């Protein structure tokens, strides 16, 4: 029997879960797969046979006393408050599950602490790589503790400051997009959506991990390009003083995001992993406006996109008409081929093959159940 592969899946947004489902769908059918997450609803309707283990939601869990709350966080970790029962139950549930199933490879998407926990428990782990300023001892420790890292993006998107030794143990899948809708050409997409075939259309896209696109800058944009139709997908954040304009439409969450992207002349979006690769898959000029994320994740990814000529960006949203007009002119001058090459339709298949191959390689030669033998394997551990 093949060794099981287990996933820890962070439940913020939908990207971590969608990526896990894309990978698991490509595993061989006889590979046991389990998912440990505080967001089991994210996997509703997933067709592949996987085991879902519900974890407590640790986010926002209270620390029981002021004295415990006052204890400083050690530099090797990022978020480890003391006295939190939800954290104890989470770690116990993870370890019990991995031990009971005899997990061969634990894919962590994402948590440095859980990656370190896996190494302490003698379970090989993979860290999903994300962009950002992650040279702190906590991240480096988790990367060094892992048997490998999976970067679900093109290697050209790598940061120059990422250590060579860690880069050597990273598998770059190419741009992994979890959306599978067919991509129509621009004319067909506009016909499907009932949009003017000739008018300039600018689509603003918000991912699922934040509070929404700020609406006020978009009202200035609509005034700066009054002949364009601005379509805003996903939530927006209002400050309360905005003036609406007829060429600026808020559509909220929509079905068939791919059709809207295909209908667009320009896309304005944040720098979330799947968001970027959705746009790359369609191949539209991108204005990337990074949202705040821990460790500067989206800012660093935006830098890589601009460096490759795949997008244009500004440090902050333009606040005047001239600023918006200049930014849009730069977007119109982009060659869409640059961003299109960052998407790889076989990325999930490549990543899944690498994970399965690594798992089998790590355990090749182990007798059935040998990892659970209390007498120990042939290689002894010296303290």
Tab-separated table of C-alpha atoms in Angstrom:
chain	number	residue	atom	x	y	z
A	1	UNK	CA	0.000	0.000	0.000
A	2	UNK	CA	1.258	3.481	-0.849
A	3	UNK	CA	2.187	5.757	2.030
A	4	UNK	CA	-0.480	8.368	2.745
A	5	UNK	CA	0.077	12.039	1.972
A	6	UNK	CA	-1.537	14.498	4.372
A	7	UNK	CA	-2.114	18.238	4.050
A	8	UNK	CA	-2.414	20.982	6.605
A	9	UNK	CA	-4.586	23.641	4.962
A	10	UNK	CA	-4.904	27.173	6.310
A	11	UNK	CA	-8.512	28.327	6.093
A	12	UNK	CA	-7.942	32.041	5.363
A	13	UNK	CA	-9.434	32.730	1.934
A	14	UNK	CA	-9.949	29.868	-0.517
A	15	UNK	CA	-6.540	29.697	-2.178
A	16	UNK	CA	-4.894	27.137	0.122
A	17	UNK	CA	-7.851	24.754	-0.127
A	18	UNK	CA	-8.211	25.167	-3.888
A	19	UNK	CA	-4.514	24.446	-4.366
A	20	UNK	CA	-4.784	21.318	-2.223
A	21	UNK	CA	-7.731	20.046	-4.250
A	22	UNK	CA	-5.875	20.705	-7.506
A	23	UNK	CA	-2.910	18.661	-6.267
A	24	UNK	CA	-4.960	15.836	-4.752
A	25	UNK	CA	-6.942	15.479	-7.984
A	26	UNK	CA	-3.705	14.609	-9.788
A	27	UNK	CA	-2.537	11.954	-7.300
A	28	UNK	CA	-2.796	8.319	-8.275
A	29	UNK	CA	-6.129	6.851	-7.226
A	30	UNK	CA	-4.566	4.398	-4.790
A	31	UNK	CA	-2.760	7.124	-2.833
A	32	UNK	CA	-4.485	7.728	0.536
A	33	UNK	CA	-4.960	11.465	1.091
A	34	UNK	CA	-6.081	13.354	4.175
A	35	UNK	CA	-6.615	17.041	4.900
A	36	UNK	CA	-6.391	18.684	8.307
A	37	UNK	CA	-8.058	22.097	8.392
A	38	UNK	CA	-10.179	24.455	10.471
A	39	UNK	CA	-12.241	25.119	7.317
A	40	UNK	CA	-13.678	21.744	6.262
A	41	UNK	CA	-16.489	23.531	4.379
A	42	UNK	CA	-13.895	24.650	1.824
A	43	UNK	CA	-13.806	21.064	0.539
A	44	UNK	CA	-17.578	20.636	0.135
A	45	UNK	CA	-18.310	18.923	-3.155
A	46	UNK	CA	-14.744	17.797	-3.822
A	47	UNK	CA	-15.015	14.609	-5.845
A	48	UNK	CA	-11.819	12.754	-4.931
A	49	UNK	CA	-11.964	10.382	-1.970
A	50	UNK	CA	-10.060	12.135	0.834
A	51	UNK	CA	-10.280	12.092	4.600
A	52	UNK	CA	-11.159	15.444	6.177
A	53	UNK	CA	-10.016	16.082	9.749
A	54	UNK	CA	-11.548	19.168	11.365
A	55	UNK	CA	-9.177	21.228	13.489
A	56	UNK	CA	-10.142	23.820	16.101
A	57	UNK	CA	-10.097	27.410	14.858
A	58	UNK	CA	-7.120	28.950	16.645
A	59	UNK	CA	-7.488	32.405	15.084
A	60	UNK	CA	-8.647	34.837	17.732
A	61	UNK	CA	-8.718	32.234	20.498
A	62	UNK	CA	-8.333	33.917	23.869
A	63	UNK	CA	-5.355	33.692	26.215
A	64	UNK	CA	-6.755	32.902	29.700
A	65	UNK	CA	-4.692	35.307	31.855
A	66	UNK	CA	-2.866	38.639	31.445
A	67	UNK	CA	0.315	37.050	32.807
A	68	UNK	CA	0.303	34.379	30.077
A	69	UNK	CA	-0.482	37.031	27.478
A	70	UNK	CA	2.543	39.049	28.587
A	71	UNK	CA	5.014	36.282	27.744
A	72	UNK	CA	7.095	37.307	24.698
A	73	UNK	CA	7.021	35.299	21.477
A	74	UNK	CA	10.297	33.420	20.849
A	75	UNK	CA	12.117	34.573	17.718
A	76	UNK	CA	11.986	31.100	16.176
A	77	UNK	CA	8.167	31.251	16.030
A	78	UNK	CA	5.526	33.682	14.799
A	79	UNK	CA	2.300	33.039	16.674
A	80	UNK	CA	2.463	30.855	19.769
A	81	UNK	CA	0.442	32.366	22.637
A	82	UNK	CA	0.490	30.429	25.892
A	83	UNK	CA	-2.394	28.709	27.618
A	84	UNK	CA	-4.641	28.416	24.543
A	85	UNK	CA	-6.560	25.141	24.645
A	86	UNK	CA	-7.428	25.361	20.920
A	87	UNK	CA	-3.731	25.264	20.097
A	88	UNK	CA	-3.128	22.206	22.259
A	89	UNK	CA	-6.038	20.377	20.684
A	90	UNK	CA	-4.872	21.358	17.187
A	91	UNK	CA	-1.357	20.037	17.711
A	92	UNK	CA	-2.605	16.873	19.426
A	93	UNK	CA	-5.105	16.196	16.638
A	94	UNK	CA	-2.419	16.669	13.971
A	95	UNK	CA	0.112	14.397	15.636
A	96	UNK	CA	-2.420	11.688	16.492
A	97	UNK	CA	-3.728	11.656	12.931
A	98	UNK	CA	-0.307	11.556	11.270
A	99	UNK	CA	0.821	8.795	13.609
A	100	UNK	CA	-2.368	6.738	13.276
A	101	UNK	CA	-2.322	6.902	9.470
A	102	UNK	CA	1.426	6.383	9.109
A	103	UNK	CA	1.634	9.509	6.932
A	104	UNK	CA	4.596	9.410	4.578
A	105	UNK	CA	4.624	13.098	3.632
A	106	UNK	CA	2.972	16.082	5.330
A	107	UNK	CA	2.327	19.065	3.026
A	108	UNK	CA	2.005	22.263	5.074
A	109	UNK	CA	0.048	25.081	3.396
A	110	UNK	CA	1.026	27.143	5.347
A	111	UNK	CA	2.540	27.357	8.853
A	112	UNK	CA	6.138	27.536	9.994
A	113	UNK	CA	5.236	26.217	13.439
A	114	UNK	CA	3.424	23.172	12.098
A	115	UNK	CA	6.349	22.481	9.777
A	116	UNK	CA	8.677	22.490	12.795
A	117	UNK	CA	6.220	20.311	14.735
A	118	UNK	CA	6.315	17.779	11.900
A	119	UNK	CA	10.104	17.599	12.019
A	120	UNK	CA	10.150	17.203	15.819
A	121	UNK	CA	7.639	14.358	15.380
A	122	UNK	CA	9.957	12.724	12.780
A	123	UNK	CA	7.468	13.111	9.915
A	124	UNK	CA	8.811	14.365	6.566
A	125	UNK	CA	7.179	17.641	5.595
A	126	UNK	CA	6.891	19.919	2.582
A	127	UNK	CA	6.434	23.660	2.963
A	128	UNK	CA	4.371	25.472	0.346
A	129	UNK	CA	6.428	28.484	-0.689
A	130	UNK	CA	5.004	31.975	-0.725
A	131	UNK	CA	6.640	35.256	-1.675
A	132	UNK	CA	7.665	37.759	0.973
A	133	UNK	CA	10.402	38.850	3.313
A	134	UNK	CA	10.843	35.509	5.058
A	135	UNK	CA	14.496	35.519	6.071
A	136	UNK	CA	13.646	35.455	9.794
A	137	UNK	CA	14.771	32.500	11.869
A	138	UNK	CA	11.215	31.109	12.096
A	139	UNK	CA	10.778	30.780	8.348
A	140	UNK	CA	14.328	29.635	7.687
A	141	UNK	CA	14.010	27.024	10.436
A	142	UNK	CA	10.817	25.638	8.917
A	143	UNK	CA	12.365	25.588	5.436
A	144	UNK	CA	15.469	23.800	6.697
A	145	UNK	CA	13.323	21.331	8.658
A	146	UNK	CA	11.332	20.402	5.532
A	147	UNK	CA	12.485	17.728	3.093
A	148	UNK	CA	11.547	20.113	0.291
A	149	UNK	CA	9.528	23.163	-0.687
A	150	UNK	CA	6.857	23.450	-3.347
A	151	UNK	CA	6.684	26.788	-5.154
A	152	UNK	CA	3.427	26.923	-7.142
A	153	UNK	CA	4.814	29.547	-9.507
A	154	UNK	CA	7.296	29.956	-12.353
A	155	UNK	CA	10.942	29.890	-11.262
A	156	UNK	CA	11.423	33.268	-12.942
A	157	UNK	CA	9.185	34.691	-10.207
A	158	UNK	CA	11.711	33.729	-7.528
A	159	UNK	CA	13.155	36.463	-5.345
A	160	UNK	CA	16.828	37.304	-5.813
A	161	UNK	CA	17.400	37.243	-2.044
A	162	UNK	CA	16.118	33.689	-1.532
A	163	UNK	CA	19.064	31.582	-0.225
A	164	UNK	CA	20.665	29.317	-2.831
A	165	UNK	CA	20.665	26.277	-0.533
A	166	UNK	CA	16.911	26.566	-0.019
A	167	UNK	CA	16.291	27.288	-3.677
A	168	UNK	CA	18.046	24.007	-4.475
A	169	UNK	CA	15.470	22.050	-2.458
A	170	UNK	CA	12.502	23.909	-3.983
A	171	UNK	CA	10.344	22.404	-6.724
A	172	UNK	CA	8.905	25.038	-9.066
A	173	UNK	CA	5.694	23.741	-10.601
A	174	UNK	CA	5.120	26.655	-12.946
A	175	UNK	CA	2.120	28.931	-12.515
A	176	UNK	CA	-0.592	26.885	-10.831
A	177	UNK	CA	-4.149	28.077	-11.445
A	178	UNK	CA	-7.005	26.199	-9.815
A	179	UNK	CA	-9.666	27.595	-12.173
A	180	UNK	CA	-10.698	25.164	-14.898
A	181	UNK	CA	-13.338	27.118	-16.860
A	182	UNK	CA	-12.755	27.311	-20.589
A	183	UNK	CA	-11.162	30.538	-21.827
A	184	UNK	CA	-13.186	32.213	-24.596
A	185	UNK	CA	-11.756	34.881	-26.874
A	186	UNK	CA	-12.650	38.492	-26.142
A	187	UNK	CA	-15.538	38.711	-28.605
A	188	UNK	CA	-17.159	35.510	-27.350
A	189	UNK	CA	-16.731	36.521	-23.715
A	190	UNK	CA	-18.411	39.863	-24.313
A	191	UNK	CA	-21.241	38.198	-26.188
A	192	UNK	CA	-21.793	35.805	-23.259
A	193	UNK	CA	-21.919	38.706	-20.806
A	194	UNK	CA	-23.937	41.076	-22.998
A	195	UNK	CA	-21.147	43.652	-23.118
A	196	UNK	CA	-20.338	46.179	-25.842
A	197	UNK	CA	-17.947	44.486	-28.313
A	198	UNK	CA	-16.068	47.736	-29.038
A	199	UNK	CA	-15.909	49.669	-25.741
A	200	UNK	CA	-12.782	49.593	-23.593
A	201	UNK	CA	-13.502	47.418	-20.553
A	202	UNK	CA	-11.441	47.460	-17.376
A	203	UNK	CA	-12.088	44.683	-14.853
A	204	UNK	CA	-11.130	45.122	-11.207
A	205	UNK	CA	-10.758	41.819	-9.378
A	206	UNK	CA	-10.620	41.195	-5.633
A	207	UNK	CA	-9.489	37.844	-4.250
A	208	UNK	CA	-11.101	36.055	-1.307
A	209	UNK	CA	-8.406	36.649	1.302
A	210	UNK	CA	-8.842	40.326	2.118
A	211	UNK	CA	-11.425	42.957	3.031
A	212	UNK	CA	-12.048	44.136	-0.522
A	213	UNK	CA	-10.786	46.622	-3.098
A	214	UNK	CA	-10.847	50.250	-1.895
A	215	UNK	CA	-13.717	51.875	-3.783
A	216	UNK	CA	-12.730	55.535	-3.530
A	217	UNK	CA	-9.713	55.258	-5.879
A	218	UNK	CA	-11.927	53.536	-8.436
A	219	UNK	CA	-14.293	56.513	-8.538
A	220	UNK	CA	-11.323	58.685	-9.497
A	221	UNK	CA	-10.333	56.090	-12.100
A	222	UNK	CA	-13.838	56.120	-13.599
A	223	UNK	CA	-13.577	59.896	-13.996
A	224	UNK	CA	-10.081	59.615	-15.467
A	225	UNK	CA	-11.272	57.181	-18.159
A	226	UNK	CA	-14.953	58.092	-18.675
A	227	UNK	CA	-15.249	56.258	-22.001
A	228	UNK	CA	-14.225	52.957	-20.432
A	229	UNK	CA	-16.604	50.593	-18.643
A	230	UNK	CA	-15.276	49.644	-15.203
A	231	UNK	CA	-16.517	46.318	-13.800
A	232	UNK	CA	-15.646	45.538	-10.183
A	233	UNK	CA	-15.750	41.874	-9.132
A	234	UNK	CA	-15.702	40.852	-5.490
A	235	UNK	CA	-16.170	43.002	-2.384
A	236	UNK	CA	-15.198	46.653	-2.085
A	237	UNK	CA	-14.213	48.720	0.914
A	238	UNK	CA	-15.949	52.103	1.196
A	239	UNK	CA	-14.974	55.041	3.342
A	240	UNK	CA	-18.396	56.703	3.115
A	241	UNK	CA	-17.652	59.767	0.987
A	242	UNK	CA	-17.532	58.185	-2.473
A	243	UNK	CA	-19.524	59.442	-5.461
A	244	UNK	CA	-20.804	56.794	-7.854
A	245	UNK	CA	-20.466	57.093	-11.640
A	246	UNK	CA	-22.475	55.405	-14.389
A	247	UNK	CA	-19.413	53.801	-16.005
A	248	UNK	CA	-18.388	52.153	-12.707
A	249	UNK	CA	-20.356	49.016	-11.803
A	250	UNK	CA	-19.995	46.892	-8.673
A	251	UNK	CA	-20.941	43.290	-9.479
A	252	UNK	CA	-19.853	41.596	-6.221
A	253	UNK	CA	-19.111	37.892	-6.338
A	254	UNK	CA	-19.919	36.528	-9.777
A	255	UNK	CA	-19.964	33.162	-11.484
A	256	UNK	CA	-17.672	32.740	-14.439
A	257	UNK	CA	-14.857	35.110	-13.470
A	258	UNK	CA	-12.904	33.776	-16.451
A	259	UNK	CA	-15.475	35.253	-18.862
A	260	UNK	CA	-15.027	38.701	-17.316
A	261	UNK	CA	-11.240	38.455	-17.484
A	262	UNK	CA	-11.448	37.344	-21.109
A	263	UNK	CA	-13.769	40.266	-21.896
A	264	UNK	CA	-11.345	42.800	-20.398
A	265	UNK	CA	-8.841	45.040	-22.109
A	266	UNK	CA	-7.086	45.677	-18.792
A	267	UNK	CA	-7.330	43.894	-15.437
A	268	UNK	CA	-6.602	45.553	-12.105
A	269	UNK	CA	-6.069	43.081	-9.285
A	270	UNK	CA	-4.253	42.224	-6.102
A	271	UNK	CA	-1.271	39.867	-6.094
A	272	UNK	CA	-2.829	36.739	-4.642
A	273	UNK	CA	-1.367	33.524	-6.046
A	274	UNK	CA	-4.444	32.193	-7.794
A	275	UNK	CA	-5.612	35.676	-8.809
A	276	UNK	CA	-2.355	36.324	-10.659
A	277	UNK	CA	-2.424	32.942	-12.352
A	278	UNK	CA	-6.099	33.332	-13.342
A	279	UNK	CA	-5.122	36.494	-15.183
A	280	UNK	CA	-2.008	34.870	-16.652
A	281	UNK	CA	-4.125	31.989	-17.903
A	282	UNK	CA	-6.305	34.429	-19.868
A	283	UNK	CA	-3.411	36.711	-20.806
A	284	UNK	CA	-4.565	40.248	-20.155
A	285	UNK	CA	-2.547	43.391	-19.333
A	286	UNK	CA	-2.344	43.604	-15.548
A	287	UNK	CA	-2.212	46.512	-13.152
A	288	UNK	CA	-1.208	44.810	-9.920
A	289	UNK	CA	-2.022	46.639	-6.682
A	290	UNK	CA	-0.703	44.531	-3.796
A	291	UNK	CA	-2.793	44.206	-0.666
A	292	UNK	CA	-1.181	44.239	2.757
A	293	UNK	CA	-0.119	40.751	3.778
A	294	UNK	CA	2.195	39.376	6.428
A	295	UNK	CA	5.874	39.535	5.502
A	296	UNK	CA	5.147	41.682	2.438
A	297	UNK	CA	3.971	38.676	0.446
A	298	UNK	CA	1.987	40.515	-2.212
A	299	UNK	CA	4.433	43.418	-2.444
A	300	UNK	CA	7.312	41.065	-3.267
A	301	UNK	CA	5.213	39.157	-5.794
A	302	UNK	CA	4.245	42.434	-7.445
A	303	UNK	CA	7.921	43.359	-7.724
A	304	UNK	CA	8.584	40.089	-9.550
A	305	UNK	CA	5.703	40.649	-11.974
A	306	UNK	CA	6.888	44.160	-12.804
A	307	UNK	CA	10.491	42.973	-13.188
A	308	UNK	CA	9.352	40.408	-15.778
A	309	UNK	CA	7.303	42.946	-17.721
A	310	UNK	CA	4.146	41.030	-16.830
A	311	UNK	CA	2.428	43.901	-14.989
A	312	UNK	CA	2.631	47.547	-14.030
A	313	UNK	CA	2.115	48.815	-10.509
A	314	UNK	CA	2.202	51.794	-8.168
A	315	UNK	CA	3.102	51.924	-4.457
A	316	UNK	CA	-0.380	53.289	-3.662
A	317	UNK	CA	-3.629	53.701	-5.572
A	318	UNK	CA	-3.541	56.843	-7.758
A	319	UNK	CA	-5.517	59.675	-6.224
A	320	UNK	CA	-5.747	62.038	-9.192
A	321	UNK	CA	-6.862	61.932	-12.806
A	322	UNK	CA	-3.396	62.359	-14.307
A	323	UNK	CA	-2.008	59.543	-12.169
A	324	UNK	CA	-4.698	57.147	-13.323
A	325	UNK	CA	-4.311	58.114	-16.974
A	326	UNK	CA	-0.555	57.547	-16.840
A	327	UNK	CA	-0.989	54.157	-15.134
A	328	UNK	CA	-3.564	52.994	-17.689
A	329	UNK	CA	-1.346	54.099	-20.573
A	330	UNK	CA	1.486	51.984	-19.148
A	331	UNK	CA	-0.878	49.007	-18.874
A	332	UNK	CA	-2.019	49.419	-22.485
A	333	UNK	CA	1.627	49.252	-23.579
A	334	UNK	CA	2.237	45.857	-21.931
A	335	UNK	CA	2.828	42.782	-24.067
A	336	UNK	CA	0.270	40.208	-22.783
A	337	UNK	CA	2.630	37.399	-23.788
A	338	UNK	CA	4.826	38.181	-20.780
A	339	UNK	CA	2.155	37.353	-18.224
A	340	UNK	CA	0.706	34.498	-20.278
A	341	UNK	CA	3.988	32.581	-20.053
A	342	UNK	CA	3.753	32.567	-16.244
A	343	UNK	CA	0.829	30.122	-16.362
A	344	UNK	CA	1.509	26.408	-16.801
A	345	UNK	CA	-1.539	24.232	-17.554
A	346	UNK	CA	0.362	21.182	-16.273
A	347	UNK	CA	1.522	22.756	-13.005
A	348	UNK	CA	-0.768	20.754	-10.711
A	349	UNK	CA	0.134	17.493	-12.459
A	350	UNK	CA	3.867	18.261	-12.212
A	351	UNK	CA	3.624	19.205	-8.527
A	352	UNK	CA	1.560	16.137	-7.653
A	353	UNK	CA	4.024	13.881	-9.465
A	354	UNK	CA	6.919	15.438	-7.569
A	355	UNK	CA	5.158	14.994	-4.202
A	356	UNK	CA	4.285	11.360	-4.867
A	357	UNK	CA	7.751	10.582	-6.203
A	358	UNK	CA	9.438	12.186	-3.204
A	359	UNK	CA	7.184	10.351	-0.763
A	360	UNK	CA	7.966	7.000	-2.407
A	361	UNK	CA	11.684	7.794	-2.544
A	362	UNK	CA	11.809	8.682	1.139
A	363	UNK	CA	10.177	5.419	2.209
A	364	UNK	CA	11.668	3.084	-0.393
A	365	UNK	CA	12.917	-0.041	1.370
A	366	UNK	CA	10.922	0.434	4.553
A	367	UNK	CA	9.062	-2.686	5.634
A	368	UNK	CA	5.294	-2.462	5.989
A	369	UNK	CA	4.583	-0.719	9.284
A	370	UNK	CA	8.269	-0.286	10.054
A	371	UNK	CA	7.803	3.403	10.881
A	372	UNK	CA	5.521	2.374	13.757
A	373	UNK	CA	7.790	-0.348	15.147
A	374	UNK	CA	8.518	0.484	18.792
A	375	UNK	CA	11.793	-1.439	18.614
A	376	UNK	CA	13.057	1.084	16.052
A	377	UNK	CA	14.401	0.741	12.521
A	378	UNK	CA	17.806	-0.514	11.504
A	379	UNK	CA	19.252	3.028	11.702
A	380	UNK	CA	19.421	4.131	15.312
A	381	UNK	CA	18.932	7.675	16.600
A	382	UNK	CA	21.684	9.154	18.751
A	383	UNK	CA	20.741	11.989	21.091
